[in-house]
PDB file of C-alpha atoms and ligand atoms in Angstrom:
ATOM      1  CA  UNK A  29      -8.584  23.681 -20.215  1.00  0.00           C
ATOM      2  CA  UNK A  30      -6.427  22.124 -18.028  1.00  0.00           C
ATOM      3  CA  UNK A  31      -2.518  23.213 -17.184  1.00  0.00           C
ATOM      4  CA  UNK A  32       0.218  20.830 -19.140  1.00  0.00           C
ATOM      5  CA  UNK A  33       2.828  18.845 -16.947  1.00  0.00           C
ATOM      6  CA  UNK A  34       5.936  19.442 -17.554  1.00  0.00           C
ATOM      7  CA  UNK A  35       7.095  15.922 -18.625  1.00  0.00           C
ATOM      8  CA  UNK A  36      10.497  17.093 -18.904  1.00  0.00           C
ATOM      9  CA  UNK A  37      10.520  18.405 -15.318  1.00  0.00           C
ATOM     10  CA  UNK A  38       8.694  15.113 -14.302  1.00  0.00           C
ATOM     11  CA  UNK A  39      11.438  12.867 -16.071  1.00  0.00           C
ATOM     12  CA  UNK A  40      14.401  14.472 -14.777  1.00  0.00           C
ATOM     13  CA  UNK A  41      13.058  14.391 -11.203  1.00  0.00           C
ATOM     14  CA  UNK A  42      12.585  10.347 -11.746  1.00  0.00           C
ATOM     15  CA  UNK A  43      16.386  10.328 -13.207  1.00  0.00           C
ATOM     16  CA  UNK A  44      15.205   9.298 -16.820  1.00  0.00           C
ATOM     17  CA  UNK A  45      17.845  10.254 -19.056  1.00  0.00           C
ATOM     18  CA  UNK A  46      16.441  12.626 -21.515  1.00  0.00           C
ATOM     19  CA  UNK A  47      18.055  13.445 -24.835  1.00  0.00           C
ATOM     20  CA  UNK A  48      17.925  16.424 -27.212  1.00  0.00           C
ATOM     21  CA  UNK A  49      18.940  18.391 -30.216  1.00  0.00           C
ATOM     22  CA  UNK A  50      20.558  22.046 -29.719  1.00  0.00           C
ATOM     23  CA  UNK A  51      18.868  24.539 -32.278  1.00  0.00           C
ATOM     24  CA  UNK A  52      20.333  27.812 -33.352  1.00  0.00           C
ATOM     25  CA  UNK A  53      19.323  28.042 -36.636  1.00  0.00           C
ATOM     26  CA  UNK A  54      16.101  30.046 -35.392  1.00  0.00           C
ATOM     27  CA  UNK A  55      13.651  28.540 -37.594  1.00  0.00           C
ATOM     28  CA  UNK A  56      10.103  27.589 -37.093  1.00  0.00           C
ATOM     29  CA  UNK A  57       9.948  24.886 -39.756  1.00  0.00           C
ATOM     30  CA  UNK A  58      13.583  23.321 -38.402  1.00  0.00           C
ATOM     31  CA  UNK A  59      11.800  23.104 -34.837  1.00  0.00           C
ATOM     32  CA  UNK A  60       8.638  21.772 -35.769  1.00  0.00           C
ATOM     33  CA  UNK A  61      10.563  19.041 -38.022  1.00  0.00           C
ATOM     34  CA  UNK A  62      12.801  18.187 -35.097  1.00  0.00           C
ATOM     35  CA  UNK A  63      10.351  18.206 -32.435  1.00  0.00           C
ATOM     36  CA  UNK A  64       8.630  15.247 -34.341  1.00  0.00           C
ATOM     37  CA  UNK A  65      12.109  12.927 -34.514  1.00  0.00           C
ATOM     38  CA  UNK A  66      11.287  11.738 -30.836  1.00  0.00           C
ATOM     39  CA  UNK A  67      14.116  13.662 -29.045  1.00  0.00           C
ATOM     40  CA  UNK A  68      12.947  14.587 -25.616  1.00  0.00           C
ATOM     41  CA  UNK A  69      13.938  17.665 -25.591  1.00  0.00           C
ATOM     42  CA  UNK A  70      14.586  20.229 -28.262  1.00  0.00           C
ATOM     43  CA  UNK A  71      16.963  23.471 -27.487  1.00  0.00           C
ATOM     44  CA  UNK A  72      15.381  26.727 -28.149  1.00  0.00           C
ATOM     45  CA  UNK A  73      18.291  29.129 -28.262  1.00  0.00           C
ATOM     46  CA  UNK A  74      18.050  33.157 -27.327  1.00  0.00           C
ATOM     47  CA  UNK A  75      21.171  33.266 -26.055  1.00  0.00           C
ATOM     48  CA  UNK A  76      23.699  32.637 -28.843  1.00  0.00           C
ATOM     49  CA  UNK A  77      21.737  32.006 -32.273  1.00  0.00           C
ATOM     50  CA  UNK A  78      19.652  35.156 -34.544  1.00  0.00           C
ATOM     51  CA  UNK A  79      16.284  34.274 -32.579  1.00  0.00           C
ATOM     52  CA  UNK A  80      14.950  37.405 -30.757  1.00  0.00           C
ATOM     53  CA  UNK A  81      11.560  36.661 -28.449  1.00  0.00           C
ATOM     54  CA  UNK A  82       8.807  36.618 -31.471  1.00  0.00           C
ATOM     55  CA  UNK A  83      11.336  33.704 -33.476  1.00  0.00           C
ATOM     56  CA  UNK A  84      11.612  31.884 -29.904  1.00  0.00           C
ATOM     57  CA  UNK A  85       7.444  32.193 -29.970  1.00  0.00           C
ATOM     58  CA  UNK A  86       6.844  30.898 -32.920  1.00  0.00           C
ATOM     59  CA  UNK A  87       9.308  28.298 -32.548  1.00  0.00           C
ATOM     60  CA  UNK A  88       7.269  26.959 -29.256  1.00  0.00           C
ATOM     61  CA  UNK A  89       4.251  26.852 -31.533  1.00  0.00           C
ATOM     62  CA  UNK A  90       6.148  24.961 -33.831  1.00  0.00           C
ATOM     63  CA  UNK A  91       7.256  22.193 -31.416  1.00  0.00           C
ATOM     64  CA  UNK A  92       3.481  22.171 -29.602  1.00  0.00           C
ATOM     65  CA  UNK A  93       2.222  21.335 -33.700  1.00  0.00           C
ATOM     66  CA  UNK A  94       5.347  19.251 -34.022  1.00  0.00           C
ATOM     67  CA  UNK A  95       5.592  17.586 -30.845  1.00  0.00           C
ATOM     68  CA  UNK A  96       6.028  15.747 -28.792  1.00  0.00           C
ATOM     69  CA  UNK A  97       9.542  16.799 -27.652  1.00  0.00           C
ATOM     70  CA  UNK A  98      10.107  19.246 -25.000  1.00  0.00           C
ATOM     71  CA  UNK A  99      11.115  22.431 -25.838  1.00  0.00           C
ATOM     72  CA  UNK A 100      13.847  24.253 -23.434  1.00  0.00           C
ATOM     73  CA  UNK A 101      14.417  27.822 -23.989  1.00  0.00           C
ATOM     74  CA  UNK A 102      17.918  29.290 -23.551  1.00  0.00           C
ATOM     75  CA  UNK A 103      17.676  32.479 -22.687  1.00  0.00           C
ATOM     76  CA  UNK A 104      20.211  35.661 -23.444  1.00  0.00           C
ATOM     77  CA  UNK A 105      20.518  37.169 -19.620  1.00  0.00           C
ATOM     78  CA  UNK A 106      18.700  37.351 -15.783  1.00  0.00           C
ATOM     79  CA  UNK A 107      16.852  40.086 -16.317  1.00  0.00           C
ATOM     80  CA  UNK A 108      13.722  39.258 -14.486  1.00  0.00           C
ATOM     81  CA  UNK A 109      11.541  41.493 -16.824  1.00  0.00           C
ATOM     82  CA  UNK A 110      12.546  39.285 -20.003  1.00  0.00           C
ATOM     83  CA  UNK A 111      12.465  35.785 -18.032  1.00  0.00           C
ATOM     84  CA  UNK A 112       8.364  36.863 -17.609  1.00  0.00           C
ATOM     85  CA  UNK A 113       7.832  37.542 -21.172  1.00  0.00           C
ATOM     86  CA  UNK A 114       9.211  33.943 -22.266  1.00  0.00           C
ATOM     87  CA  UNK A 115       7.150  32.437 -19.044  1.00  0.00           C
ATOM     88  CA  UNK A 116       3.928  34.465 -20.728  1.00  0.00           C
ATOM     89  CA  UNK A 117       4.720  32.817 -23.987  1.00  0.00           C
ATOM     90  CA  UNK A 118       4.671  29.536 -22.941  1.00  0.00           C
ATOM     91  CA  UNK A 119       8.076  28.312 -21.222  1.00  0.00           C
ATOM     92  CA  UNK A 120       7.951  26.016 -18.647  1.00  0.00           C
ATOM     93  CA  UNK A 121      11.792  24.959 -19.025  1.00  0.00           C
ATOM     94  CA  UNK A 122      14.009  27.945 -18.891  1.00  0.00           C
ATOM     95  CA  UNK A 123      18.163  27.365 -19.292  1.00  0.00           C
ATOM     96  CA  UNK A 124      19.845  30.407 -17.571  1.00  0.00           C
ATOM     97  CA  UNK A 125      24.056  31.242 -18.913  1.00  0.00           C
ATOM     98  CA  UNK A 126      26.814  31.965 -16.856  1.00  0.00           C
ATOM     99  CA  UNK A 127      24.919  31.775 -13.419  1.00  0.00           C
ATOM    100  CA  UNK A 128      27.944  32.258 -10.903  1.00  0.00           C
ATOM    101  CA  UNK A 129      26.416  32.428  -7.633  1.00  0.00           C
ATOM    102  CA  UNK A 130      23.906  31.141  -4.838  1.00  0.00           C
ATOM    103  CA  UNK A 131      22.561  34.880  -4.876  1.00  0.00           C
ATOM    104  CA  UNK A 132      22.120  34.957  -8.879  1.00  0.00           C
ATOM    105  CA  UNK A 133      20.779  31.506  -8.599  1.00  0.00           C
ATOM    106  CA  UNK A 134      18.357  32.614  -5.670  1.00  0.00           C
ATOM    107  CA  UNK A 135      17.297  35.980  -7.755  1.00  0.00           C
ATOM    108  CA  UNK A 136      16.806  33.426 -10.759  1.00  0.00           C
ATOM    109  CA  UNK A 137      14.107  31.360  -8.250  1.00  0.00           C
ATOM    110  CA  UNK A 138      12.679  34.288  -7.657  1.00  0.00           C
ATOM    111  CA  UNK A 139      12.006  35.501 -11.285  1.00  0.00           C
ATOM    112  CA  UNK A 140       9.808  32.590 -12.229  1.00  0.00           C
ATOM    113  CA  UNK A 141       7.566  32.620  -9.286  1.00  0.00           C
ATOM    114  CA  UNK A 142       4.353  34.930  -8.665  1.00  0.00           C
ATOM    115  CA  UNK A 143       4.323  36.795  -5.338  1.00  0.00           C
ATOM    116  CA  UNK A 144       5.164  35.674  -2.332  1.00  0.00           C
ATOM    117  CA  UNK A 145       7.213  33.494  -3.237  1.00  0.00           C
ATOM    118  CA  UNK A 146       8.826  35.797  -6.033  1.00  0.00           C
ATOM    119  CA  UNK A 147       8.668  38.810  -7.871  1.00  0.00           C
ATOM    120  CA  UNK A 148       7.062  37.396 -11.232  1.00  0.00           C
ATOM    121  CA  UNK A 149       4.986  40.197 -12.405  1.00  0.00           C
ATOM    122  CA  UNK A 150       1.351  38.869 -13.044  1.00  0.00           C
ATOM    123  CA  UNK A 151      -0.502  39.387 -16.239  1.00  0.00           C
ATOM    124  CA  UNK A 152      -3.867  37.905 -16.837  1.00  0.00           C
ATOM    125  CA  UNK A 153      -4.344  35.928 -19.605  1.00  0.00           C
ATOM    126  CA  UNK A 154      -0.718  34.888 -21.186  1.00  0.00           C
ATOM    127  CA  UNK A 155      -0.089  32.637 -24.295  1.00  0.00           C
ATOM    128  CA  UNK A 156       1.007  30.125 -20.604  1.00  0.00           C
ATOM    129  CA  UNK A 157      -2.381  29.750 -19.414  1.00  0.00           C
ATOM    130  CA  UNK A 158      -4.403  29.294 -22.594  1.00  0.00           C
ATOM    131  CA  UNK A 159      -5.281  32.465 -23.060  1.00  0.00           C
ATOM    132  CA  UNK A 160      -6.934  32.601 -20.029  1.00  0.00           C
ATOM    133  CA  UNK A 161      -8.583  29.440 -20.420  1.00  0.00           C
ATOM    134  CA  UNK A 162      -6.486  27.673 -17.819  1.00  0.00           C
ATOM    135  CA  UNK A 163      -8.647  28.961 -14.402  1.00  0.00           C
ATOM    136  CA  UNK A 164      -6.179  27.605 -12.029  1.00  0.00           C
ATOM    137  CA  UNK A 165      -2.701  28.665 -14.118  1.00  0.00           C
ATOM    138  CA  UNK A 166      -1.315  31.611 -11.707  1.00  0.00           C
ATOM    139  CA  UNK A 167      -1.962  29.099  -8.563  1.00  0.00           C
ATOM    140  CA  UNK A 168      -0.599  26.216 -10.121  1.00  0.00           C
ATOM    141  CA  UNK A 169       1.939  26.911 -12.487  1.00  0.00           C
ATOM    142  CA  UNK A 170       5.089  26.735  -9.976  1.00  0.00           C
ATOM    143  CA  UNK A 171       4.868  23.339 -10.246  1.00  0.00           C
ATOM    144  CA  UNK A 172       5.676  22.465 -13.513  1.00  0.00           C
ATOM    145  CA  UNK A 173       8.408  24.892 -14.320  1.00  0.00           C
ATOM    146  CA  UNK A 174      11.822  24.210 -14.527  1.00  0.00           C
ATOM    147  CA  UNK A 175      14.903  26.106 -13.707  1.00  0.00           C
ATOM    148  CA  UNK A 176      17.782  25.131 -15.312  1.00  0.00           C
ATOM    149  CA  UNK A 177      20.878  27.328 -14.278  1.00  0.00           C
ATOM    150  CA  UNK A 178      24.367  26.960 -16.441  1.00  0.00           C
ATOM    151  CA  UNK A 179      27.644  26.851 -14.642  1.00  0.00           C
ATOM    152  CA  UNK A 180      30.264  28.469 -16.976  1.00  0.00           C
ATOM    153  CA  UNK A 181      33.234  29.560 -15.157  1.00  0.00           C
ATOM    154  CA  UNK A 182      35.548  28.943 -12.557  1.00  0.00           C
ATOM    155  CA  UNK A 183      33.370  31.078 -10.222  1.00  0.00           C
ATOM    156  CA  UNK A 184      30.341  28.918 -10.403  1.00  0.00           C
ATOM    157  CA  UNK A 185      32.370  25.428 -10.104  1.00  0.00           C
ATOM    158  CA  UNK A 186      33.421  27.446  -6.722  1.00  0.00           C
ATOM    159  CA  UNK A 187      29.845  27.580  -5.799  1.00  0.00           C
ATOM    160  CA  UNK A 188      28.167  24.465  -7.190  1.00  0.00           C
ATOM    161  CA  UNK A 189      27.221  23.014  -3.948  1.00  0.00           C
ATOM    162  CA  UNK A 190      25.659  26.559  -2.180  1.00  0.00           C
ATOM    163  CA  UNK A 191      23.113  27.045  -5.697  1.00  0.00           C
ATOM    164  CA  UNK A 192      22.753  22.902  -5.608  1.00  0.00           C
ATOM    165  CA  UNK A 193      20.973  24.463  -2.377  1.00  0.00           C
ATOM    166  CA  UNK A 194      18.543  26.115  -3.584  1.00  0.00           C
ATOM    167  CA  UNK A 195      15.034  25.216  -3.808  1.00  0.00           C
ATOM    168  CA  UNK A 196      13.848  25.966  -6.991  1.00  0.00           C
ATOM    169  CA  UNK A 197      17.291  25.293  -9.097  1.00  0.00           C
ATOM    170  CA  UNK A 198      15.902  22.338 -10.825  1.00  0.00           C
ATOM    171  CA  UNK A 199      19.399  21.419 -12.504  1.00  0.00           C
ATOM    172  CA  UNK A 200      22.743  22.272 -14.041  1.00  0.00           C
ATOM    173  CA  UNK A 201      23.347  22.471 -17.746  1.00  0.00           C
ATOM    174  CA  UNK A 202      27.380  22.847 -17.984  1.00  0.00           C
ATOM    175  CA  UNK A 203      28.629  24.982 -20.812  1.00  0.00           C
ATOM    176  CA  UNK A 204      31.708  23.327 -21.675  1.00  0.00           C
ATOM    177  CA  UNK A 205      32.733  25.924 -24.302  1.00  0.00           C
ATOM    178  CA  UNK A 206      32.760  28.885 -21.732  1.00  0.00           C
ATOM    179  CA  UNK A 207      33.739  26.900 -19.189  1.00  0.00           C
ATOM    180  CA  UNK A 208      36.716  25.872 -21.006  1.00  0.00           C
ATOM    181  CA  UNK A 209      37.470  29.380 -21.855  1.00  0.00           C
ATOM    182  CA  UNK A 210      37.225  30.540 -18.234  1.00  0.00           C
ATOM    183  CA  UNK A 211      39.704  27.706 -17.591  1.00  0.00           C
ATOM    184  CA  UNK A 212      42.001  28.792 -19.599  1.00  0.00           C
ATOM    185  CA  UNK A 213      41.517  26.793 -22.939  1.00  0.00           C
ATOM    186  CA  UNK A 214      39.145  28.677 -24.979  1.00  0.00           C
ATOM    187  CA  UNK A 215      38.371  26.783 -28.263  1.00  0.00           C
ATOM    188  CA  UNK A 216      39.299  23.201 -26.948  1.00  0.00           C
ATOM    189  CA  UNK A 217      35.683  22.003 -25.026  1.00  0.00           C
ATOM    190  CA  UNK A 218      37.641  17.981 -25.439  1.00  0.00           C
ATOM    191  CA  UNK A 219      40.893  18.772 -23.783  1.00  0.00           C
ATOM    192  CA  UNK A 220      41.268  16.371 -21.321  1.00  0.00           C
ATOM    193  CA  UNK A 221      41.520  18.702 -18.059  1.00  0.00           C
ATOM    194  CA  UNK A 222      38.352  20.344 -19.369  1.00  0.00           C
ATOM    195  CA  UNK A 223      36.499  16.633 -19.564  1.00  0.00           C
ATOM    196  CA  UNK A 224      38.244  16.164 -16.425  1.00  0.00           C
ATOM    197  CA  UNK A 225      36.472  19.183 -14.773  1.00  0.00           C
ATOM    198  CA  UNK A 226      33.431  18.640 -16.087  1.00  0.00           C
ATOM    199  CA  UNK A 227      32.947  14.993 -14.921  1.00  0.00           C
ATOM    200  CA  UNK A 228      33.683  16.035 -11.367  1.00  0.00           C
ATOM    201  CA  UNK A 229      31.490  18.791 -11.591  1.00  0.00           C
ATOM    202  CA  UNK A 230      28.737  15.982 -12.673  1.00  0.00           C
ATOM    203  CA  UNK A 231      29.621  13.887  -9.461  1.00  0.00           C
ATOM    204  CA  UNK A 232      29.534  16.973  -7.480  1.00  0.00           C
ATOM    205  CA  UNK A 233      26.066  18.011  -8.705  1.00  0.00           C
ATOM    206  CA  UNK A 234      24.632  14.602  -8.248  1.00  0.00           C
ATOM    207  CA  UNK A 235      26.047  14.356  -4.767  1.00  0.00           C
ATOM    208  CA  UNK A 236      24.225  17.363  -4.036  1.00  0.00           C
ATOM    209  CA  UNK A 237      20.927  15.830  -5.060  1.00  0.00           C
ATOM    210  CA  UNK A 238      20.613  17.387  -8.622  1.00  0.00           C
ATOM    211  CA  UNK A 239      20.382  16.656 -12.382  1.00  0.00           C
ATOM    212  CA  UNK A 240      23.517  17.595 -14.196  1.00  0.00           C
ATOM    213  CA  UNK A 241      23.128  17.785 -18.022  1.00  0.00           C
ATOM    214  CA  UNK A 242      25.483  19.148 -20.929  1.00  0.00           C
ATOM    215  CA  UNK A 243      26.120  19.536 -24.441  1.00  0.00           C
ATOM    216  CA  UNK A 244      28.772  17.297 -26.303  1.00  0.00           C
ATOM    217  CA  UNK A 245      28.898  17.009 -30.161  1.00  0.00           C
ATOM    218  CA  UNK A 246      31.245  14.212 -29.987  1.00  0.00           C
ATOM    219  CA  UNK A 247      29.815  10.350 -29.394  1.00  0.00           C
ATOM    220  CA  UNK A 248      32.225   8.440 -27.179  1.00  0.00           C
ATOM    221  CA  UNK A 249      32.734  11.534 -25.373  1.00  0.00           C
ATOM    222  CA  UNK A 250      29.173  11.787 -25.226  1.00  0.00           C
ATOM    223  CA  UNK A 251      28.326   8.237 -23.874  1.00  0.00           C
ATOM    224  CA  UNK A 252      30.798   8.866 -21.462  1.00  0.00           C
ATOM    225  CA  UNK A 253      29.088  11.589 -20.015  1.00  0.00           C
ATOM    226  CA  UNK A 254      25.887   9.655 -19.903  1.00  0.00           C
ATOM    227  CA  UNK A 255      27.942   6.430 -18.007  1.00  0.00           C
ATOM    228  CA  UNK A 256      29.027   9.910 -15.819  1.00  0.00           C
ATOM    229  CA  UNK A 257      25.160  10.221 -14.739  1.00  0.00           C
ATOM    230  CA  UNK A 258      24.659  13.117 -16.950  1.00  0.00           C
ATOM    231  CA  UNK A 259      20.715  13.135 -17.561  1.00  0.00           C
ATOM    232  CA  UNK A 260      20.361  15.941 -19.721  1.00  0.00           C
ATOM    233  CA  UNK A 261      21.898  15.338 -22.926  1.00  0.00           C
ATOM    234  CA  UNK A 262      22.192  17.605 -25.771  1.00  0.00           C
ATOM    235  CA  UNK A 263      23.562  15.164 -28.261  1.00  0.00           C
ATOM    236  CA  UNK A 264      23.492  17.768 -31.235  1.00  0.00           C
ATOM    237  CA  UNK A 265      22.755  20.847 -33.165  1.00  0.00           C
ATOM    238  CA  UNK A 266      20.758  21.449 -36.036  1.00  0.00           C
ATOM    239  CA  UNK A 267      23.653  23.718 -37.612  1.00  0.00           C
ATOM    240  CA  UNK A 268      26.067  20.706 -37.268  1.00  0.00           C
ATOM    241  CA  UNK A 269      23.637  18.331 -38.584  1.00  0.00           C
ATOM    242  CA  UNK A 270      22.793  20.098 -41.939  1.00  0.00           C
ATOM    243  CA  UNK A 271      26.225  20.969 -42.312  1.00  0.00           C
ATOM    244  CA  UNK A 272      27.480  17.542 -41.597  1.00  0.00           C
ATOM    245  CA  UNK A 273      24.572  15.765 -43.841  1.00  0.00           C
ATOM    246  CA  UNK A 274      25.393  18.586 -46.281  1.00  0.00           C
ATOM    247  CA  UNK A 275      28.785  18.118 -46.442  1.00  0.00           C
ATOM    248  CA  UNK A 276      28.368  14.608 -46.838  1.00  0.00           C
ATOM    249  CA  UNK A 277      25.757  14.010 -49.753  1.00  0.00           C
ATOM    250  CA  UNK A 278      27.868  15.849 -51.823  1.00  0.00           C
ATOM    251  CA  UNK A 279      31.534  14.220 -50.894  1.00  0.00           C
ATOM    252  CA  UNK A 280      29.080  10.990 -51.785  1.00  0.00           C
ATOM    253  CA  UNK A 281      28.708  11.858 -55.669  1.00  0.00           C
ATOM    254  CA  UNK A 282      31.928  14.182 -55.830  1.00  0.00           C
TER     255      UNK A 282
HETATM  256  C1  3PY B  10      28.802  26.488 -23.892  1.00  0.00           C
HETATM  257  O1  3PY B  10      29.418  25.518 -24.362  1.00  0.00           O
HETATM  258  O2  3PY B  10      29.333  27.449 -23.337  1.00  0.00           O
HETATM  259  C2  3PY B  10      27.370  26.479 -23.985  1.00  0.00           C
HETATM  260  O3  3PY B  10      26.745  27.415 -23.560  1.00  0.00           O
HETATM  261  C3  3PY B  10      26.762  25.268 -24.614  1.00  0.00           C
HETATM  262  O4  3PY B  10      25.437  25.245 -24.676  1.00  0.00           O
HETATM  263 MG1   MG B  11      27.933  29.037 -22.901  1.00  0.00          MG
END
């Protein structure tokens, strides 16, 4: 059995724009639906959302029956010991909140690689390498996972270019709701200073030679980010959707 590319990792690194769908609803049967709509990525979310590591699981088996998007996995925290249980399940593209600084950033790095080149704790025959069947997965893996990091605050627009440093950050996933709390306007991701932020903060990543990507719920806002250079683009949830769709069936007949 041979190890998977990450044709997420590959896109981004030719500047494809890829788009997705947030999930929080924490359902298997959502994901695998989704995952077969064509949206290059699909958001796997520990972080905010009910799913705990055995929903995220069976949510990445849904999207490998469902395919063929992507699946990215937010996950809740840094803790190194957690970020090698969801690389053992299967992860290769793991979104990290409210990284700060170039140390965090450096310590994240560090987390998904196997000695020497990080502290990764080994384990010999993960859900990641087939069960085993995958000879070469331990030596190869590096390769083909993804670190996404997510600026949130003031603090890590301070430090965008010293973590754009880093080898091993593979891009930056702006959360504009904390972010716009942490600048002062919790509640209001569209106010215009906000956008304004978060558009330099684009350029600024892209100067640095990396792939800025965000969530946006609203269209023309959301094209504009795209015209920006924003290349990863989560375009919507699959809360807002069934509410939305919900909400809308029945104003249709009511
Ligand atoms: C935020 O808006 O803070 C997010 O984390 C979005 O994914
Ligand atoms: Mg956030």
């Amino acid at each position: 059995m041979e190890l998977r590319k990450n044709l997420f990792k590959q896109a981004i690194r030719q500047g494809q724009l890829q788009l997705g769908l947030w999930t929080q609803l924490g359902s298997a049967i959502t994901s695998e639906i989704l995952s077969g709509c064509g949206y290059d990525f699909i958001g796997l979310d520990a972080e905010h959302g009910p799913s705990e590591f055995m929903e995220i699981y069976a949510q990445l088996q849904a999207c490998a029956a469902g395919g063929p998007s992507q699946p990215i996995v937010r996950i809740p925290n840094h803790d190194a010991s957690l970020i090698k249980r969801y690389l053992d399940a299967g992860v290769n593209t793991l979104m990290v909140p409210q990284v700060d600084t170039a140390e965090q950033a450096q310590a994240l790095v560090s987390a998904v690689r196997y000695p020497p080149h990080g502290v990764r704790g080994y384990c010999g025959a993960p859900r990641a390498s087939g069960f085993g069947r995958i000879k070469n997965y331990a030596t190869a893996c590096d390769a083909e996972i993804c670190l996404i990091v997510m600026p949130e605050t003031r603090q890590a627009l301070e430090n965008i270019e010293a973590m754009a440093a880093i080898e091993g950050v593979d891009a930056f996933f702006i959360g504009p709701g904390d972010l716009a709390a942490s600048l002062g306007y919790i509640g209001q991701p569209m106010h215009p200073e906000v956008i304004r932020v978060i558009e330099e903060t684009g350029r600024r990543i892209q100067a640095a030679g990396k792939v800025a990507g965000i969530l946006c719920t609203d269209d023309a806002q959301t094209r504009r980010y795209i015209d920006a250079g924003f290349k990863i683009v989560a375009i919507g949830s699959d809360q807002g959707l069934l509410l939305k769709g919900a909400e809308k069936l029945l104003a249709t007949f009511r």
